[in-house]
Amino acid sequence: MPDTPFAPVILGNEPGSFPHSVLAERHPAIIEQVRDAFPYGPGQHRALDELLASCSDGTIEPLPADAPDLGRWHDWGLARWAGRSWYDVPWLWSESYFYRRLLDAVGYFVPGAWQGIDPFRPFKRAELDAPETDDELAALDDLAKRPEEERARALLHGSLWGNRADLGFRLSAEGAEAHEPAPALVADDSETLWSLLPPTGTGTLVLVADNAGRELVPDLLLIAHLLCEGRTARAVLHVKPYPYYVSDATTADVVDALRRLSAAPGAAAEYGRVLWSAMADGRLTVRAHPFSCAPLGYAEMPDDLRGEFAAATLTVVKGDLNYRRLVGDRLWPPTTPFAETTAYFPGPVAALRTLKSDVVTGVSAATEASLVAAEGGRWRTGGTHALIQADPSHEADRQ
């Protein structure tokens, strides 16, 4: 991505800023939550204490010499940033490296009893097993009676809003947000997105997942619908190769979500059967590329991943973190065109994202003014606004 002085890379060194609060408050809280979630031993408690001290007052330390991904992290900037304050390096990098060090502290990567144990699993399971999930899945029975276009729109909005969607589909009501002084949906390229997935689709949809639990379930429901209705012949679901950012989806989380669907009554179980069958016959593939946990934007993706995205009919990027990686973790003027920030992407791309950080592009000047007037700067980070954006500019390249 080209150097853009008017859109500086986000750091965490400004007291009172959202990134600073994440580094100073959220990360220490996560360490304590993880400590309490498992009966870890003295060695892990010491390592967590050291990580807490490092985050609070220390500097970025290198990975152990025997870390299996040491070379990869050096390629991703570890040699450059080691020894610096967590607050003085790009926020995306420091956040990502925090979670890598957290896994190191609990013994996730080293041989032993705790190897491969997801430290965030209790939180993910609690959300997936919550009674609210039953209510959301029960709403699918009514949805099955609706016309295809209405079902598609509702499931798209369910995927967009994740666990804020009630699947009662009030969010997808025609014109419901047009009269709000500060609209919940700050940009809506839905029609462009659907034009890239016509009813006679024969290509491949790539969906880059965000969170597990009640946010992953709507993603899977959307994929099932698109496969069943012939809008895509094949789907590839990208997840994280290891636990990341507390709630990010891994392959194990996909399995948990499929089992949750399959065990539910009514239409939810049918969706579960569709997805299970699609995985068995290859129409749905789960992919866990190492770059999915990189502390870098997608502009720096490796060639093999670039080839996958280039071959896709459409890549849908889900969630706030993936959006930051897609457009670049910078303080863009909100009116910067989305397509300008994704011009490097090798194929048609769309973003479904609830706003939970300062990064945003593709908002009209009028919408930005109404949001600022109503909420100041909170509209960017509070999770009460969302966007659907699409850049079809590479579609012509494949015709």
CSV table of C-alpha atoms in Angstrom, one decimal:
chain,number,residue,atom,x,y,z
A,1,MET,CA,0.0,0.0,0.0
A,2,PRO,CA,1.5,3.4,-0.9
A,3,ASP,CA,2.7,5.8,1.7
A,4,THR,CA,-0.1,8.1,2.7
A,5,PRO,CA,0.9,11.0,5.0
A,6,PHE,CA,-2.7,12.2,5.2
A,7,ALA,CA,-3.6,8.8,6.7
A,8,PRO,CA,-1.0,8.0,9.3
A,9,VAL,CA,-0.5,4.4,10.6
A,10,ILE,CA,-2.3,4.0,14.0
A,11,LEU,CA,-0.1,3.8,17.1
A,12,GLY,CA,-1.2,3.3,20.7
A,13,ASN,CA,0.9,6.0,22.3
A,14,GLU,CA,-1.8,8.7,22.6
A,15,PRO,CA,-3.3,8.6,26.1
A,16,GLY,CA,-7.1,8.7,25.9
A,17,SER,CA,-7.2,7.1,22.4
A,18,PHE,CA,-9.0,3.9,21.7
A,19,PRO,CA,-5.8,2.0,20.8
A,20,HIS,CA,-4.1,3.2,24.0
A,21,SER,CA,-7.0,1.9,26.1
A,22,VAL,CA,-6.8,-1.5,24.4
A,23,LEU,CA,-3.1,-1.8,25.2
A,24,ALA,CA,-3.3,-0.3,28.7
A,25,GLU,CA,-6.6,-1.8,29.9
A,26,ARG,CA,-8.0,-4.6,27.7
A,27,HIS,CA,-4.8,-6.6,27.4
A,28,PRO,CA,-4.1,-6.8,31.1
A,29,ALA,CA,-7.7,-7.7,31.7
A,30,ILE,CA,-7.4,-10.5,29.1
A,31,ILE,CA,-4.4,-11.9,30.9
A,32,GLU,CA,-6.3,-12.1,34.1
A,33,GLN,CA,-9.3,-13.7,32.5
A,34,VAL,CA,-7.2,-16.4,30.8
A,35,ARG,CA,-5.3,-17.0,34.1
A,36,ASP,CA,-8.7,-17.6,35.9
A,37,ALA,CA,-10.2,-19.8,33.1
A,38,PHE,CA,-7.8,-22.7,33.5
A,39,PRO,CA,-5.9,-24.4,36.4
A,40,TYR,CA,-2.5,-23.5,35.0
A,41,GLY,CA,0.6,-24.4,36.9
A,42,PRO,CA,3.3,-22.2,38.5
A,43,GLY,CA,5.3,-21.9,35.3
A,44,GLN,CA,2.4,-20.5,33.3
A,45,HIS,CA,1.5,-18.1,36.1
A,46,ARG,CA,5.0,-16.8,36.2
A,47,ALA,CA,5.0,-16.4,32.4
A,48,LEU,CA,1.6,-14.6,32.5
A,49,ASP,CA,3.0,-12.3,35.3
A,50,GLU,CA,6.0,-11.5,33.1
A,51,LEU,CA,3.7,-10.7,30.1
A,52,LEU,CA,1.6,-8.5,32.3
A,53,ALA,CA,4.6,-6.5,33.5
A,54,SER,CA,5.9,-6.3,29.9
A,55,CYS,CA,2.6,-4.9,28.6
A,56,SER,CA,2.3,-2.4,31.5
A,57,ASP,CA,5.7,-1.0,31.8
A,58,GLY,CA,8.1,-2.9,29.6
A,59,THR,CA,9.1,-3.4,26.0
A,60,ILE,CA,8.5,-5.9,23.3
A,61,GLU,CA,10.6,-9.0,23.9
A,62,PRO,CA,11.6,-11.5,21.2
A,63,LEU,CA,10.2,-15.0,21.0
A,64,PRO,CA,12.1,-18.0,22.5
A,65,ALA,CA,14.9,-19.2,20.3
A,66,ASP,CA,13.0,-22.5,19.7
A,67,ALA,CA,9.7,-21.0,18.8
A,68,PRO,CA,8.3,-22.9,15.8
A,69,ASP,CA,7.4,-19.7,14.0
A,70,LEU,CA,10.4,-17.5,14.9
A,71,GLY,CA,11.5,-17.1,11.3
A,72,ARG,CA,8.0,-16.1,10.2
A,73,TRP,CA,7.7,-13.4,12.9
A,74,HIS,CA,11.1,-12.1,12.0
A,75,ASP,CA,9.8,-11.7,8.5
A,76,TRP,CA,6.8,-9.9,9.9
A,77,GLY,CA,8.9,-7.3,11.7
A,78,LEU,CA,9.9,-8.8,15.1
A,79,ALA,CA,13.6,-7.8,14.5
A,80,ARG,CA,12.5,-4.3,13.8
A,81,TRP,CA,10.2,-3.8,16.8
A,82,ALA,CA,11.8,-5.8,19.6
A,83,GLY,CA,13.0,-3.6,22.4
A,84,ARG,CA,10.5,-0.9,21.6
A,85,SER,CA,7.5,0.1,23.8
A,86,TRP,CA,4.3,-1.7,23.0
A,87,TYR,CA,2.8,1.8,22.5
A,88,ASP,CA,5.3,3.1,20.0
A,89,VAL,CA,4.9,0.4,17.3
A,90,PRO,CA,2.0,0.1,14.8
A,91,TRP,CA,-1.1,-0.8,16.9
A,92,LEU,CA,-2.1,-3.7,14.6
A,93,TRP,CA,1.4,-5.2,15.1
A,94,SER,CA,1.5,-4.8,18.9
A,95,GLU,CA,-2.0,-6.3,19.3
A,96,SER,CA,-1.2,-9.3,17.2
A,97,TYR,CA,2.1,-9.9,18.9
A,98,PHE,CA,0.4,-9.7,22.3
A,99,TYR,CA,-1.8,-12.6,21.5
A,100,ARG,CA,1.2,-14.6,20.2
A,101,ARG,CA,3.0,-14.0,23.4
A,102,LEU,CA,0.0,-14.9,25.4
A,103,LEU,CA,-0.1,-18.3,23.7
A,104,ASP,CA,3.5,-18.7,24.5
A,105,ALA,CA,2.9,-18.0,28.2
A,106,VAL,CA,0.3,-20.7,28.5
A,107,GLY,CA,2.4,-23.3,26.7
A,108,TYR,CA,0.2,-23.5,23.6
A,109,PHE,CA,3.1,-24.2,21.2
A,110,VAL,CA,5.5,-26.4,23.3
A,111,PRO,CA,5.2,-30.1,23.9
A,112,GLY,CA,3.3,-30.9,27.1
A,113,ALA,CA,-0.1,-31.3,28.6
A,114,TRP,CA,-1.2,-27.8,27.5
A,115,GLN,CA,0.0,-27.9,24.0
A,116,GLY,CA,-2.8,-27.0,21.6
A,117,ILE,CA,-5.3,-26.0,24.4
A,118,ASP,CA,-7.2,-22.9,23.3
A,119,PRO,CA,-7.0,-20.5,26.2
A,120,PHE,CA,-10.1,-18.7,24.9
A,121,ARG,CA,-12.3,-21.8,24.5
A,122,PRO,CA,-14.4,-21.3,27.7
A,123,PHE,CA,-15.4,-17.9,26.5
A,124,LYS,CA,-16.3,-19.1,23.0
A,125,ARG,CA,-18.3,-22.1,24.3
A,126,ALA,CA,-20.2,-20.0,26.8
A,127,GLU,CA,-21.4,-17.7,24.0
A,128,LEU,CA,-22.3,-20.5,21.6
A,129,ASP,CA,-24.2,-22.4,24.4
A,130,ALA,CA,-26.1,-19.3,25.6
A,131,PRO,CA,-29.9,-19.3,25.5
A,132,GLU,CA,-29.9,-16.4,23.1
A,133,THR,CA,-28.4,-18.7,20.5
A,134,ASP,CA,-31.5,-20.9,20.8
A,135,ASP,CA,-33.7,-17.9,20.1
A,136,GLU,CA,-31.7,-16.9,17.1
A,137,LEU,CA,-31.7,-20.4,15.6
A,138,ALA,CA,-35.5,-20.8,16.2
A,139,ALA,CA,-36.1,-17.7,14.1
A,140,LEU,CA,-34.7,-19.6,11.1
A,141,ASP,CA,-38.0,-21.6,11.0
A,142,ASP,CA,-39.9,-18.5,10.0
A,143,LEU,CA,-37.2,-17.4,7.6
A,144,ALA,CA,-37.6,-20.6,5.7
A,145,LYS,CA,-41.0,-19.5,4.6
A,146,ARG,CA,-39.8,-16.2,3.1
A,147,PRO,CA,-38.9,-15.6,-0.6
A,148,GLU,CA,-35.3,-16.2,-1.5
A,149,GLU,CA,-34.4,-12.6,-1.9
A,150,GLU,CA,-35.7,-11.8,1.6
A,151,ARG,CA,-33.9,-14.8,3.1
A,152,ALA,CA,-30.6,-13.8,1.4
A,153,ARG,CA,-30.9,-10.2,2.6
A,154,ALA,CA,-31.7,-11.3,6.2
A,155,LEU,CA,-28.8,-13.8,6.3
A,156,LEU,CA,-26.4,-11.2,4.9
A,157,HIS,CA,-27.4,-8.8,7.7
A,158,GLY,CA,-27.1,-11.6,10.2
A,159,SER,CA,-23.6,-12.2,9.1
A,160,LEU,CA,-22.9,-8.4,9.2
A,161,TRP,CA,-24.1,-7.8,12.7
A,162,GLY,CA,-22.9,-11.1,14.2
A,163,ASN,CA,-24.2,-11.6,17.7
A,164,ARG,CA,-26.0,-8.3,17.6
A,165,ALA,CA,-28.4,-9.7,15.0
A,166,ASP,CA,-31.5,-11.3,16.3
A,167,LEU,CA,-32.3,-13.0,13.1
A,168,GLY,CA,-35.8,-11.6,13.4
A,169,PHE,CA,-34.6,-9.5,10.5
A,170,ARG,CA,-35.6,-6.1,11.7
A,171,LEU,CA,-32.2,-4.9,10.5
A,172,SER,CA,-33.1,-5.7,7.0
A,173,ALA,CA,-36.4,-3.9,6.8
A,174,GLU,CA,-36.6,-1.8,3.6
A,175,GLY,CA,-35.6,1.8,4.3
A,176,ALA,CA,-35.5,1.3,8.1
A,177,GLU,CA,-32.3,3.2,8.5
A,178,ALA,CA,-32.8,5.9,5.9
A,179,HIS,CA,-34.7,8.1,8.3
A,180,GLU,CA,-32.3,7.9,11.2
A,181,PRO,CA,-30.2,11.0,12.0
A,182,ALA,CA,-27.2,8.8,12.5
A,183,PRO,CA,-27.8,5.6,10.5
A,184,ALA,CA,-26.8,2.2,11.9
A,185,LEU,CA,-25.6,1.2,8.4
A,186,VAL,CA,-23.1,3.9,7.4
A,187,ALA,CA,-22.4,2.5,3.9
A,188,ASP,CA,-24.4,-0.1,1.9
A,189,ASP,CA,-23.1,-1.7,-1.3
A,190,SER,CA,-25.4,-4.7,-1.0
A,191,GLU,CA,-26.6,-4.5,-4.6
A,192,THR,CA,-23.0,-4.6,-5.8
A,193,LEU,CA,-22.3,-7.5,-3.6
A,194,TRP,CA,-25.3,-9.5,-4.9
A,195,SER,CA,-24.4,-8.6,-8.5
A,196,LEU,CA,-21.2,-10.6,-8.0
A,197,LEU,CA,-23.1,-13.6,-6.7
A,198,PRO,CA,-25.9,-14.1,-9.3
A,199,PRO,CA,-28.5,-16.8,-8.9
A,200,THR,CA,-26.7,-18.9,-11.5
A,201,GLY,CA,-23.3,-18.7,-9.9
A,202,THR,CA,-20.7,-21.2,-10.9
A,203,GLY,CA,-17.6,-19.8,-9.2
A,204,THR,CA,-16.0,-19.8,-5.7
A,205,LEU,CA,-16.9,-17.6,-2.7
A,206,VAL,CA,-14.1,-17.0,-0.2
A,207,LEU,CA,-15.3,-15.8,3.2
A,208,VAL,CA,-12.6,-14.6,5.6
A,209,ALA,CA,-14.1,-15.3,9.0
A,210,ASP,CA,-13.9,-13.1,12.1
A,211,ASN,CA,-15.2,-14.3,15.4
A,212,ALA,CA,-16.3,-17.7,16.6
A,213,GLY,CA,-19.5,-18.6,18.5
A,214,ARG,CA,-22.6,-16.6,17.7
A,215,GLU,CA,-20.8,-14.6,15.1
A,216,LEU,CA,-19.5,-17.6,13.2
A,217,VAL,CA,-23.0,-19.3,13.0
A,218,PRO,CA,-24.5,-16.5,10.8
A,219,ASP,CA,-21.5,-16.7,8.5
A,220,LEU,CA,-22.1,-20.4,8.1
A,221,LEU,CA,-25.8,-19.9,7.5
A,222,LEU,CA,-25.0,-17.4,4.8
A,223,ILE,CA,-22.7,-19.8,3.1
A,224,ALA,CA,-25.3,-22.6,3.3
A,225,HIS,CA,-27.9,-20.4,1.7
A,226,LEU,CA,-25.6,-19.4,-1.1
A,227,LEU,CA,-24.7,-23.0,-1.8
A,228,CYS,CA,-28.3,-24.2,-1.7
A,229,GLU,CA,-29.6,-21.4,-3.9
A,230,GLY,CA,-26.8,-21.9,-6.5
A,231,ARG,CA,-25.3,-18.4,-6.0
A,232,THR,CA,-21.9,-20.1,-5.7
A,233,ALA,CA,-20.7,-23.6,-6.6
A,234,ARG,CA,-18.0,-23.7,-3.9
A,235,ALA,CA,-17.1,-21.9,-0.8
A,236,VAL,CA,-13.8,-21.5,1.1
A,237,LEU,CA,-13.9,-20.4,4.7
A,238,HIS,CA,-10.7,-18.9,6.0
A,239,VAL,CA,-10.2,-19.2,9.7
A,240,LYS,CA,-7.2,-18.6,12.0
A,241,PRO,CA,-4.5,-21.4,12.3
A,242,TYR,CA,-4.4,-20.9,16.1
A,243,PRO,CA,-6.3,-18.9,18.8
A,244,TYR,CA,-6.1,-15.2,18.2
A,245,TYR,CA,-7.8,-12.0,19.5
A,246,VAL,CA,-9.8,-13.9,22.1
A,247,SER,CA,-12.7,-14.8,19.9
A,248,ASP,CA,-11.4,-15.3,16.4
A,249,ALA,CA,-12.5,-18.5,14.7
A,250,THR,CA,-10.3,-21.6,14.3
A,251,THR,CA,-11.2,-24.9,12.7
A,252,ALA,CA,-12.2,-26.3,16.1
A,253,ASP,CA,-14.7,-23.4,16.4
A,254,VAL,CA,-16.2,-24.2,13.0
A,255,VAL,CA,-16.8,-27.8,14.2
A,256,ASP,CA,-18.4,-26.6,17.4
A,257,ALA,CA,-20.7,-24.3,15.4
A,258,LEU,CA,-21.7,-27.0,13.0
A,259,ARG,CA,-22.5,-29.4,15.9
A,260,ARG,CA,-24.5,-26.6,17.5
A,261,LEU,CA,-26.5,-26.2,14.3
A,262,SER,CA,-27.0,-29.9,13.7
A,263,ALA,CA,-28.2,-30.5,17.3
A,264,ALA,CA,-30.8,-27.7,17.1
A,265,PRO,CA,-34.4,-28.4,16.0
A,266,GLY,CA,-36.1,-27.3,12.8
A,267,ALA,CA,-34.5,-25.3,10.1
A,268,ALA,CA,-31.2,-24.9,12.0
A,269,ALA,CA,-30.5,-28.6,11.9
A,270,GLU,CA,-31.2,-28.7,8.1
A,271,TYR,CA,-28.6,-25.9,7.6
A,272,GLY,CA,-26.2,-28.0,9.7
A,273,ARG,CA,-26.8,-31.0,7.5
A,274,VAL,CA,-26.2,-28.9,4.4
A,275,LEU,CA,-22.9,-27.6,5.7
A,276,TRP,CA,-21.7,-31.0,7.0
A,277,SER,CA,-22.5,-32.5,3.6
A,278,ALA,CA,-20.8,-29.7,1.7
A,279,MET,CA,-17.6,-30.2,3.7
A,280,ALA,CA,-17.7,-33.9,3.0
A,281,ASP,CA,-18.0,-33.5,-0.7
A,282,GLY,CA,-15.6,-30.6,-1.0
A,283,ARG,CA,-18.1,-27.8,-1.9
A,284,LEU,CA,-17.1,-26.1,1.4
A,285,THR,CA,-13.5,-26.1,2.4
A,286,VAL,CA,-11.9,-24.7,5.6
A,287,ARG,CA,-8.6,-23.0,5.2
A,288,ALA,CA,-6.2,-21.8,7.9
A,289,HIS,CA,-3.4,-19.9,6.2
A,290,PRO,CA,-0.5,-18.7,8.5
A,291,PHE,CA,-0.9,-15.2,7.2
A,292,SER,CA,-4.3,-15.0,8.8
A,293,CYS,CA,-2.5,-14.4,12.1
A,294,ALA,CA,0.0,-12.0,10.6
A,295,PRO,CA,0.4,-8.5,12.2
A,296,LEU,CA,0.3,-7.0,8.7
A,297,GLY,CA,-2.3,-5.7,6.2
A,298,TYR,CA,-3.4,-7.9,3.3
A,299,ALA,CA,-1.4,-5.6,0.9
A,300,GLU,CA,1.6,-7.7,2.1
A,301,MET,CA,0.0,-11.1,1.6
A,302,PRO,CA,2.1,-13.9,0.2
A,303,ASP,CA,1.8,-15.0,-3.4
A,304,ASP,CA,-0.1,-18.3,-2.7
A,305,LEU,CA,-2.8,-16.4,-0.8
A,306,ARG,CA,-2.9,-13.7,-3.5
A,307,GLY,CA,-3.5,-16.5,-6.0
A,308,GLU,CA,-6.4,-17.9,-4.0
A,309,PHE,CA,-8.1,-14.5,-3.7
A,310,ALA,CA,-7.4,-13.8,-7.4
A,311,ALA,CA,-9.2,-17.0,-8.4
A,312,ALA,CA,-12.3,-16.4,-6.3
A,313,THR,CA,-15.5,-15.0,-7.8
A,314,LEU,CA,-15.7,-12.9,-4.6
A,315,THR,CA,-13.8,-12.6,-1.4
A,316,VAL,CA,-15.9,-11.4,1.6
A,317,VAL,CA,-13.9,-10.1,4.5
A,318,LYS,CA,-15.7,-10.3,7.8
A,319,GLY,CA,-15.3,-8.2,10.9
A,320,ASP,CA,-13.3,-5.2,12.3
A,321,LEU,CA,-9.8,-6.7,12.5
A,322,ASN,CA,-10.0,-8.1,8.9
A,323,TYR,CA,-11.3,-4.7,7.7
A,324,ARG,CA,-8.2,-3.0,9.3
A,325,ARG,CA,-6.0,-5.5,7.5
A,326,LEU,CA,-7.9,-5.0,4.2
A,327,VAL,CA,-7.8,-1.2,3.9
A,328,GLY,CA,-4.7,-0.6,6.1
A,329,ASP,CA,-4.7,0.2,9.8
A,330,ARG,CA,-4.6,4.0,9.3
A,331,LEU,CA,-6.5,7.1,10.2
A,332,TRP,CA,-8.1,7.5,6.9
A,333,PRO,CA,-10.4,10.4,6.3
A,334,PRO,CA,-13.7,8.6,6.4
A,335,THR,CA,-14.7,9.9,2.9
A,336,THR,CA,-11.7,8.1,1.4
A,337,PRO,CA,-13.2,5.8,-1.3
A,338,PHE,CA,-13.2,2.1,-0.2
A,339,ALA,CA,-12.0,1.1,-3.7
A,340,GLU,CA,-9.0,3.4,-3.4
A,341,THR,CA,-7.8,1.5,-0.3
A,342,THR,CA,-8.4,-1.9,-1.9
A,343,ALA,CA,-7.0,-1.3,-5.3
A,344,TYR,CA,-4.1,-3.7,-4.6
A,345,PHE,CA,-6.5,-6.6,-4.0
A,346,PRO,CA,-6.2,-9.3,-6.7
A,347,GLY,CA,-10.0,-9.9,-7.1
A,348,PRO,CA,-13.4,-8.6,-6.3
A,349,VAL,CA,-13.7,-8.0,-2.6
A,350,ALA,CA,-16.4,-7.0,-0.2
A,351,ALA,CA,-16.4,-6.1,3.5
A,352,LEU,CA,-19.0,-6.9,6.2
A,353,ARG,CA,-18.0,-5.1,9.3
A,354,THR,CA,-19.3,-3.7,12.6
A,355,LEU,CA,-17.3,-0.6,13.5
A,356,LYS,CA,-15.2,-1.3,16.6
A,357,SER,CA,-12.0,0.8,15.8
A,358,ASP,CA,-11.0,4.1,14.4
A,359,VAL,CA,-10.4,2.8,10.8
A,360,VAL,CA,-13.2,3.6,8.3
A,361,THR,CA,-13.4,4.4,4.6
A,362,GLY,CA,-16.1,4.9,2.0
A,363,VAL,CA,-18.5,7.0,4.1
A,364,SER,CA,-20.2,10.0,2.4
A,365,ALA,CA,-19.5,13.5,3.8
A,366,ALA,CA,-23.2,13.9,4.7
A,367,THR,CA,-23.3,10.6,6.7
A,368,GLU,CA,-20.0,11.5,8.4
A,369,ALA,CA,-21.4,14.9,9.5
A,370,SER,CA,-24.6,13.3,10.9
A,371,LEU,CA,-22.6,10.7,12.8
A,372,VAL,CA,-20.2,13.2,14.3
A,373,ALA,CA,-23.1,15.6,15.2
A,374,ALA,CA,-24.9,12.8,17.0
A,375,GLU,CA,-22.1,10.9,18.7
A,376,GLY,CA,-18.8,12.7,18.3
A,377,GLY,CA,-16.0,10.1,17.6
A,378,ARG,CA,-17.8,7.2,19.4
A,379,TRP,CA,-19.5,6.1,16.1
A,380,ARG,CA,-16.2,4.6,15.0
A,381,THR,CA,-15.6,2.4,18.0
A,382,GLY,CA,-18.8,1.6,19.8
A,383,GLY,CA,-20.0,-1.4,17.6
A,384,THR,CA,-23.4,0.3,17.0
A,385,HIS,CA,-22.7,1.1,13.4
A,386,ALA,CA,-21.8,-1.2,10.5
A,387,LEU,CA,-21.0,-1.1,6.8
A,388,ILE,CA,-21.3,-3.3,3.7
A,389,GLN,CA,-18.8,-2.3,1.1
A,390,ALA,CA,-17.8,-3.9,-2.2
A,391,ASP,CA,-15.1,-3.3,-4.8
A,392,PRO,CA,-15.8,-5.2,-8.0
A,393,SER,CA,-13.1,-3.4,-10.0
A,394,HIS,CA,-11.2,-6.7,-10.8
A,395,GLU,CA,-14.3,-8.4,-12.1
A,396,ALA,CA,-13.5,-7.1,-15.6
A,397,ASP,CA,-10.1,-8.7,-15.5
A,398,ARG,CA,-11.6,-12.2,-15.5
A,399,GLN,CA,-14.0,-11.6,-18.4
